[in-house]
Short mmCIF file of N, CA and C in Angstrom, two decimals:
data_model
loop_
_atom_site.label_atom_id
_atom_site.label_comp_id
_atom_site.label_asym_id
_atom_site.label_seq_id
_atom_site.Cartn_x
_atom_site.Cartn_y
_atom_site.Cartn_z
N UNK A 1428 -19.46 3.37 -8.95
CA UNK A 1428 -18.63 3.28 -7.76
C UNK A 1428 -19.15 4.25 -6.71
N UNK A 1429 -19.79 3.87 -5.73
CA UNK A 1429 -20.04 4.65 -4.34
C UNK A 1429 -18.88 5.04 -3.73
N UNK A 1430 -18.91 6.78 -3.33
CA UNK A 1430 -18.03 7.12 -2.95
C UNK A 1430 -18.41 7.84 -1.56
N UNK A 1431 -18.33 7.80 -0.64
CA UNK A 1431 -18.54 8.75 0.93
C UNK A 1431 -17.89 9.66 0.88
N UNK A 1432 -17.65 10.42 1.21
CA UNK A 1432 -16.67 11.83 1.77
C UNK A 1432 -16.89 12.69 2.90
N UNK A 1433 -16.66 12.05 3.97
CA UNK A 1433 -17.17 13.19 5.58
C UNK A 1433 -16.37 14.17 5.22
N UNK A 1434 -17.08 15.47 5.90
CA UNK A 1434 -16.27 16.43 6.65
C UNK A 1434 -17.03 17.10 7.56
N UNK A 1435 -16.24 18.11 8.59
CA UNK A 1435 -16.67 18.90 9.43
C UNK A 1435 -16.77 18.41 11.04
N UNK A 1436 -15.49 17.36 11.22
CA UNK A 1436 -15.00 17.02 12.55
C UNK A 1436 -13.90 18.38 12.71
N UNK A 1437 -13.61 18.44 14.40
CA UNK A 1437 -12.86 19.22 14.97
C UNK A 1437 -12.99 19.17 16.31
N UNK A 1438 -11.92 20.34 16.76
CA UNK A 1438 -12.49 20.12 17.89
C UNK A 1438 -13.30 20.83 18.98
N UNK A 1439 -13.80 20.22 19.77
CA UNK A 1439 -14.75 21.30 20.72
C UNK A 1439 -15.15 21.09 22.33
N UNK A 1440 -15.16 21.95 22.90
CA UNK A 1440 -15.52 21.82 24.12
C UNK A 1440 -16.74 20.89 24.68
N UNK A 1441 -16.54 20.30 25.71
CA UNK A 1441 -17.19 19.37 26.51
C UNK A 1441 -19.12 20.37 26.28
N UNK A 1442 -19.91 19.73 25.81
CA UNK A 1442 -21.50 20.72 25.71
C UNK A 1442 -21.40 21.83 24.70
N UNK A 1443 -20.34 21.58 23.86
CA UNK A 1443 -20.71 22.12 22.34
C UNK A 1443 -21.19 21.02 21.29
N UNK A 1444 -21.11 21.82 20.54
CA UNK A 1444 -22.22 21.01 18.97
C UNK A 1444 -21.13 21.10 17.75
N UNK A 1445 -21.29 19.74 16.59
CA UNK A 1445 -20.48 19.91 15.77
C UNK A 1445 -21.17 19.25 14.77
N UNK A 1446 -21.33 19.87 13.19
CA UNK A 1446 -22.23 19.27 12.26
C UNK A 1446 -21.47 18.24 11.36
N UNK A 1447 -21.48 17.38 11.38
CA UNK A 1447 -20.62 16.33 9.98
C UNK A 1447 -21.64 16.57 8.97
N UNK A 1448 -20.97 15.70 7.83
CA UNK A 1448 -21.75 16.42 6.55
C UNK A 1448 -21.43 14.97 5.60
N UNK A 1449 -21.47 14.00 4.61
CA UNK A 1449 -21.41 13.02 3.78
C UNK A 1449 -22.39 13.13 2.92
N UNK A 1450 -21.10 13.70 1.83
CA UNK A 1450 -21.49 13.68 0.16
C UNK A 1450 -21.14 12.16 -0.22
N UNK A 1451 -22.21 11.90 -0.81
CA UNK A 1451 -23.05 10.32 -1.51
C UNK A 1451 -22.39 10.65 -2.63
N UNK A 1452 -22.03 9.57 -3.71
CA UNK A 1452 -21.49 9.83 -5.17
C UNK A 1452 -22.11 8.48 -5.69
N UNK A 1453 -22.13 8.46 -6.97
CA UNK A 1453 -21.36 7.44 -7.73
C UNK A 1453 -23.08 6.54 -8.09
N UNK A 1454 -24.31 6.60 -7.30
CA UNK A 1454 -25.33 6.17 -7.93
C UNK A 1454 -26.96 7.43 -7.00
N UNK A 1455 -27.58 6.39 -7.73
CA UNK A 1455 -28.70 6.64 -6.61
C UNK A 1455 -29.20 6.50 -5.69
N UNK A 1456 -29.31 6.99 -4.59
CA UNK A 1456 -29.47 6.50 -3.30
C UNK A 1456 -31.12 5.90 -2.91
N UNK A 1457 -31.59 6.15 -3.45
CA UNK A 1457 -33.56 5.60 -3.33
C UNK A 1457 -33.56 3.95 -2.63
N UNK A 1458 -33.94 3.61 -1.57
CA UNK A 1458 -33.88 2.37 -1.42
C UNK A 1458 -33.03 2.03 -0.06
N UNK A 1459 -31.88 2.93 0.02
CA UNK A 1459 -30.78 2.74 0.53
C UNK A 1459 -31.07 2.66 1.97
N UNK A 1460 -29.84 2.62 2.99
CA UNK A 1460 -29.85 3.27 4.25
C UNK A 1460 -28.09 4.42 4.74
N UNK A 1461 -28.48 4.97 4.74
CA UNK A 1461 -26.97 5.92 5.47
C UNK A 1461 -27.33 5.82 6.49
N UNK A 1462 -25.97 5.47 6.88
CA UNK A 1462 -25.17 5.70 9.14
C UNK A 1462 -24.07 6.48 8.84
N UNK A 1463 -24.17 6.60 10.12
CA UNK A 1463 -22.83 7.25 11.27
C UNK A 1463 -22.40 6.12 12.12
N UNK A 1464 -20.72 5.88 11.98
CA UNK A 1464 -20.89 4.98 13.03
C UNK A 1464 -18.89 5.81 13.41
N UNK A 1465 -18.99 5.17 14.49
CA UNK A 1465 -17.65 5.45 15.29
C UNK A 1465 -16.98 4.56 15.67
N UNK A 1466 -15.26 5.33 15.74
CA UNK A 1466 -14.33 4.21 16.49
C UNK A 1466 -13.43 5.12 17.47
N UNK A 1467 -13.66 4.92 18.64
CA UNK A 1467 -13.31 5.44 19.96
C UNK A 1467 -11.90 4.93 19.88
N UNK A 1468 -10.75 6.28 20.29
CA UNK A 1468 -9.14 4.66 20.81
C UNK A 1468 -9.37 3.95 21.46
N UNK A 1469 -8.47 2.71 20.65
CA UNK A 1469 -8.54 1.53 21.45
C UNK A 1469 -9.78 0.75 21.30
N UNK A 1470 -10.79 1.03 20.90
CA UNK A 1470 -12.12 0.48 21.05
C UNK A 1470 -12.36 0.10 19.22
N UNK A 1471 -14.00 -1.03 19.35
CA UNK A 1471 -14.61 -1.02 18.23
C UNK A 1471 -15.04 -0.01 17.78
N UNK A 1472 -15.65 0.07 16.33
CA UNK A 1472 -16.13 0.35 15.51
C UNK A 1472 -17.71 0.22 16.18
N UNK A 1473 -18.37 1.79 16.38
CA UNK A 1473 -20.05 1.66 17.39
C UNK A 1473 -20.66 2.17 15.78
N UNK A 1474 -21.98 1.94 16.53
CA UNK A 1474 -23.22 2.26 15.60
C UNK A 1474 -23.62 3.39 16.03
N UNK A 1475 -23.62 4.59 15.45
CA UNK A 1475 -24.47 5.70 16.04
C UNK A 1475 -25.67 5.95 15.55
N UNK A 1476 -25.87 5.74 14.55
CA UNK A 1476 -27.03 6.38 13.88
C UNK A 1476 -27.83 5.98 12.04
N UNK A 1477 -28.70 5.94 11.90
CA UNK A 1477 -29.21 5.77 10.54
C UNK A 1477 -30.22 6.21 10.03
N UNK A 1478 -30.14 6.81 8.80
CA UNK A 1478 -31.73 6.84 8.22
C UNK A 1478 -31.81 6.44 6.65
N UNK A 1479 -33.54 6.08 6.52
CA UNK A 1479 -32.96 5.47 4.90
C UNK A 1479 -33.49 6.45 4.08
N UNK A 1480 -33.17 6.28 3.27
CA UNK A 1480 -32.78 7.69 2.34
C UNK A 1480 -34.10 7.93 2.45
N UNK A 1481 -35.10 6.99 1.39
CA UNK A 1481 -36.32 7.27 0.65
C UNK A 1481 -37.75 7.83 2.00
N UNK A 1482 -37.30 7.04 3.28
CA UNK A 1482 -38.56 7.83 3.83
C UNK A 1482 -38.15 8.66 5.19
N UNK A 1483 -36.69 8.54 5.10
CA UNK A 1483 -36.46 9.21 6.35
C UNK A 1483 -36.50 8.75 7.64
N UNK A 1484 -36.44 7.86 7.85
CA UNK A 1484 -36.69 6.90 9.19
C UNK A 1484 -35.60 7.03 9.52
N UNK A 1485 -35.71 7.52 10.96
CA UNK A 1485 -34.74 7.28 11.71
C UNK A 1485 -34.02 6.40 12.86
N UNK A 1486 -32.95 6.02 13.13
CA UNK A 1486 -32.34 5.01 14.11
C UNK A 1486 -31.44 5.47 14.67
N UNK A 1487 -31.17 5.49 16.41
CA UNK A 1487 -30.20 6.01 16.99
C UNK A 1487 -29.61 5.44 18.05
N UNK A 1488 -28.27 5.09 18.47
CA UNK A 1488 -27.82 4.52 19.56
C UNK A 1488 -27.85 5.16 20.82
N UNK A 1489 -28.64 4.18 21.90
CA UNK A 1489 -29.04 5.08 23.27
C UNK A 1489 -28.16 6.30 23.80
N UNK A 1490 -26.63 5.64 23.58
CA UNK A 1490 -25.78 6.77 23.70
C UNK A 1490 -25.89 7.99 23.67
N UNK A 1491 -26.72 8.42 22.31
CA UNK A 1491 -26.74 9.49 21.49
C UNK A 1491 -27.96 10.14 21.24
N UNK A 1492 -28.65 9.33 21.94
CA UNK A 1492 -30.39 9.74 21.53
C UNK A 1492 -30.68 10.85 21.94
N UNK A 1493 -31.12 11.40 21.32
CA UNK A 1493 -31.62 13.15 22.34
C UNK A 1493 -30.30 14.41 21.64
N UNK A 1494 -29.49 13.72 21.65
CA UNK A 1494 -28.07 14.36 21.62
C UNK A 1494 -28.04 14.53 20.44
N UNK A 1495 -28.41 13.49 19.33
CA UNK A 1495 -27.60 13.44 18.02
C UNK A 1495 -28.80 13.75 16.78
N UNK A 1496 -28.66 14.21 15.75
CA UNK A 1496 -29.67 14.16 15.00
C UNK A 1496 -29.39 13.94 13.72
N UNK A 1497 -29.58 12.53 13.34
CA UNK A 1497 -29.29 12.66 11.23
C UNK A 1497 -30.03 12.41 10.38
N UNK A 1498 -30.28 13.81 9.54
CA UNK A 1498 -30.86 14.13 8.78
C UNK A 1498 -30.00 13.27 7.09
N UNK A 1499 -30.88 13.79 6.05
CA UNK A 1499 -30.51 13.55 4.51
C UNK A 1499 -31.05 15.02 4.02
N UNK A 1500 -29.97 15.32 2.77
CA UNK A 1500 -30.41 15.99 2.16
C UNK A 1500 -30.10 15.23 0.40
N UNK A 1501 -31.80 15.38 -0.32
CA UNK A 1501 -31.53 14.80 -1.36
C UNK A 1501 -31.19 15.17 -2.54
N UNK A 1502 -31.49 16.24 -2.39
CA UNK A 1502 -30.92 17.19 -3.63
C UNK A 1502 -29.57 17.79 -3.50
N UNK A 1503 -28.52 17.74 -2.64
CA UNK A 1503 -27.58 17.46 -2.33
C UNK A 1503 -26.84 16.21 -2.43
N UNK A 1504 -28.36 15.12 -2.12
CA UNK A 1504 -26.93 13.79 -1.63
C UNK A 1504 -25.79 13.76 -0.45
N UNK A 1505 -26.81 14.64 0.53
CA UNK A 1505 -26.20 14.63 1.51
C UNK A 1505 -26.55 14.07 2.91
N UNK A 1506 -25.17 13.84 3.70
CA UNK A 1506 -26.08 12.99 4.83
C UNK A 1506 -25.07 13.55 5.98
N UNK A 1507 -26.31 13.96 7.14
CA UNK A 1507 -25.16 15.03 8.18
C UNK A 1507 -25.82 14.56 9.64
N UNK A 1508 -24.62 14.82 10.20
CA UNK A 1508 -24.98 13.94 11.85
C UNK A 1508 -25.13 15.80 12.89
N UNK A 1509 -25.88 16.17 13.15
CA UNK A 1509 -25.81 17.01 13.87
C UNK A 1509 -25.44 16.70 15.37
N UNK A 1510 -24.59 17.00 16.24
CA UNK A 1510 -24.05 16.68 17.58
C UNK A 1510 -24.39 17.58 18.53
N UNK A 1511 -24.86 17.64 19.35
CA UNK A 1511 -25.10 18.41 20.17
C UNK A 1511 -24.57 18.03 21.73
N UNK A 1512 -24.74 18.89 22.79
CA UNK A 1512 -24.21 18.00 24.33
C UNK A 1512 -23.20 17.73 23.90
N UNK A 1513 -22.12 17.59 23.26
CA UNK A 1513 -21.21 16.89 23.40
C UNK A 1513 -19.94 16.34 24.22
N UNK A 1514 -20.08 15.19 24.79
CA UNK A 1514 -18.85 14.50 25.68
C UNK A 1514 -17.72 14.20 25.68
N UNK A 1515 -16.86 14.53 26.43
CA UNK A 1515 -15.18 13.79 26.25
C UNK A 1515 -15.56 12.34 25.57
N UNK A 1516 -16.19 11.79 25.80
CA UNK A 1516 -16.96 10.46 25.17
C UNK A 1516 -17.06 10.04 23.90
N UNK A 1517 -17.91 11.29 23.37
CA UNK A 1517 -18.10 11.12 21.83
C UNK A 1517 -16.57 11.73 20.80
N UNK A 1518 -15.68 11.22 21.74
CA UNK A 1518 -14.23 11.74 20.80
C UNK A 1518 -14.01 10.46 20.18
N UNK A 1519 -13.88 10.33 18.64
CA UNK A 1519 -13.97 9.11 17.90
C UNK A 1519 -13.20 9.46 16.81
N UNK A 1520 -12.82 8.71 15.75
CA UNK A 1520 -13.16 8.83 14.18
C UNK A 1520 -14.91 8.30 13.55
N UNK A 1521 -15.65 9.54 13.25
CA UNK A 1521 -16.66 9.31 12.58
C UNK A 1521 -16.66 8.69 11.60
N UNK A 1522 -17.51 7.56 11.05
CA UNK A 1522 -17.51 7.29 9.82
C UNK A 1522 -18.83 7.57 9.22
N UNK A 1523 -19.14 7.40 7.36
CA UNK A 1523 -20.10 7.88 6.60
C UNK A 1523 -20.43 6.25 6.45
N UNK A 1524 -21.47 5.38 6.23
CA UNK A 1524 -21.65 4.39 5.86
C UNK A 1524 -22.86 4.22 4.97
N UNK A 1525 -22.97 3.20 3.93
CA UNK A 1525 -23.89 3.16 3.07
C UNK A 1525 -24.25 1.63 3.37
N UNK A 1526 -25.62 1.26 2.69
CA UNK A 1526 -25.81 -0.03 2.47
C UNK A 1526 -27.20 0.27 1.73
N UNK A 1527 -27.33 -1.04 0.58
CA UNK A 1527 -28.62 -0.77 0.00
C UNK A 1527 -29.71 -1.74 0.51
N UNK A 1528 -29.71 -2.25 1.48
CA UNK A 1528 -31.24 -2.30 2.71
C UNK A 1528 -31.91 -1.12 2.83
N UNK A 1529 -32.83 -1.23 2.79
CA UNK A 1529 -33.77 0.53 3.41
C UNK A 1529 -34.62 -0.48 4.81
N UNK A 1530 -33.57 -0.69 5.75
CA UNK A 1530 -34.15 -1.21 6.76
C UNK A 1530 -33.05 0.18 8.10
N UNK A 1531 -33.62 -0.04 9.36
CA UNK A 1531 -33.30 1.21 10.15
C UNK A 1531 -31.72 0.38 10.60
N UNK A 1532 -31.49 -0.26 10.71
CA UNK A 1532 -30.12 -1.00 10.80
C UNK A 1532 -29.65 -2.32 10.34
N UNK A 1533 -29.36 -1.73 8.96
CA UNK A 1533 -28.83 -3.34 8.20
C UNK A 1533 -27.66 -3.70 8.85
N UNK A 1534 -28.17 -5.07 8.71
CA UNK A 1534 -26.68 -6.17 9.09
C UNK A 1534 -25.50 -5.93 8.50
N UNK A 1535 -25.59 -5.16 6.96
CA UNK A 1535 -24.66 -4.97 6.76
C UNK A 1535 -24.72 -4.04 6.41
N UNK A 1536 -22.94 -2.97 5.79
CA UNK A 1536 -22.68 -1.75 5.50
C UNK A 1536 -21.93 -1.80 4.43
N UNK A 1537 -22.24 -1.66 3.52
CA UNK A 1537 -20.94 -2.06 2.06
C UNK A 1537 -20.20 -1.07 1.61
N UNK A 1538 -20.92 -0.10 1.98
CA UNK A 1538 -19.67 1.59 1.48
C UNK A 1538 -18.99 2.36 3.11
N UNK A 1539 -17.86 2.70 2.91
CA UNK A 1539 -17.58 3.43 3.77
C UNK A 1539 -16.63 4.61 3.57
N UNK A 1540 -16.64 5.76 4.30
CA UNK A 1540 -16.22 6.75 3.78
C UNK A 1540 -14.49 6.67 4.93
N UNK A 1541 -13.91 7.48 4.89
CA UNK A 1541 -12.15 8.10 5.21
C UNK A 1541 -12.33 8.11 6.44
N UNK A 1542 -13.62 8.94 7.15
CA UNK A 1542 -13.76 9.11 8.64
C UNK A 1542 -13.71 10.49 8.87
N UNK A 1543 -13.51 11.16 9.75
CA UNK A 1543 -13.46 12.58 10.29
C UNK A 1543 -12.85 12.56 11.78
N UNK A 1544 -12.11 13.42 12.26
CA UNK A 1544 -12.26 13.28 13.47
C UNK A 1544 -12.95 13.92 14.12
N UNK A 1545 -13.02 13.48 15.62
CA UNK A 1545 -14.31 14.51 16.46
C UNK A 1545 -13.57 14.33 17.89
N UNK A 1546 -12.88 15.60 18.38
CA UNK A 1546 -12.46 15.29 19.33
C UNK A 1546 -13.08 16.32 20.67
N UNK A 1547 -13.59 15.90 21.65
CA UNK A 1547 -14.20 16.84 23.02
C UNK A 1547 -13.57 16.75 24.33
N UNK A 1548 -12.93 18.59 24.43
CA UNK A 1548 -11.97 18.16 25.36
C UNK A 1548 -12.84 18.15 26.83
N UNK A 1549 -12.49 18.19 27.73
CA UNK A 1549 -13.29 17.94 29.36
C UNK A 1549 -12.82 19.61 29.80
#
């Protein structure tokens, strides 16, 4: 059973930085891909970000490019969105997402984690 677990939303001023963090459980990740993705009020569910486990490739939504950075850690089993710049904008519920494609944005996402919040005041 794949399990996600974000943490390390809060809140922060308009051009501060905030690190999320998603502990992987339940198999092996080799193969895979982990995202970040968000849901703004009122709004969909966005794509922010991905990398696949085994080579590290990364994928990022224009939004966020420059701004955002997600790394893996494997001896952890961990997967963390570093934020930087941050906008009244990027105030969301974060999510942790899994899928076993090792492509830079699978069609699909089959694990998902609780969320975090991330809120940036102006």
């Amino acid at each position: 059973q794949v399990q996600l677990v974000e943490s390390g939303g809060g809140l922060v001023h308009a051009g501060g930085s905030l690190r999320l963090s998603c502990i992987a459980s339940g198999r092996t990740f080799s193969g895979w891909s982990m995202g970040w993705f968000r849901r703004a009020p009122g709004k969909e569910r966005d794509f922010v970000a991905s990398i696949i486990w085994s080579g590290g490739n990364t994928y990022y939504a224009g939004s966020v490019k420059g701004r955002f950075t997600i790394s893996r850690d494997n001896a952890k089993n961990t997967v963390s969105l570093q934020m930087n710049s941050l906008k009244p904008e990027d105030t969301a519920v974060y999510y942790c997402a899994a899928s076993p494609m090792a492509t830079q944005r699978p069609p699909q996402w089959d694990y998902w984690g609780q969320g975090t919040q991330v809120t940036v005041s102006s």
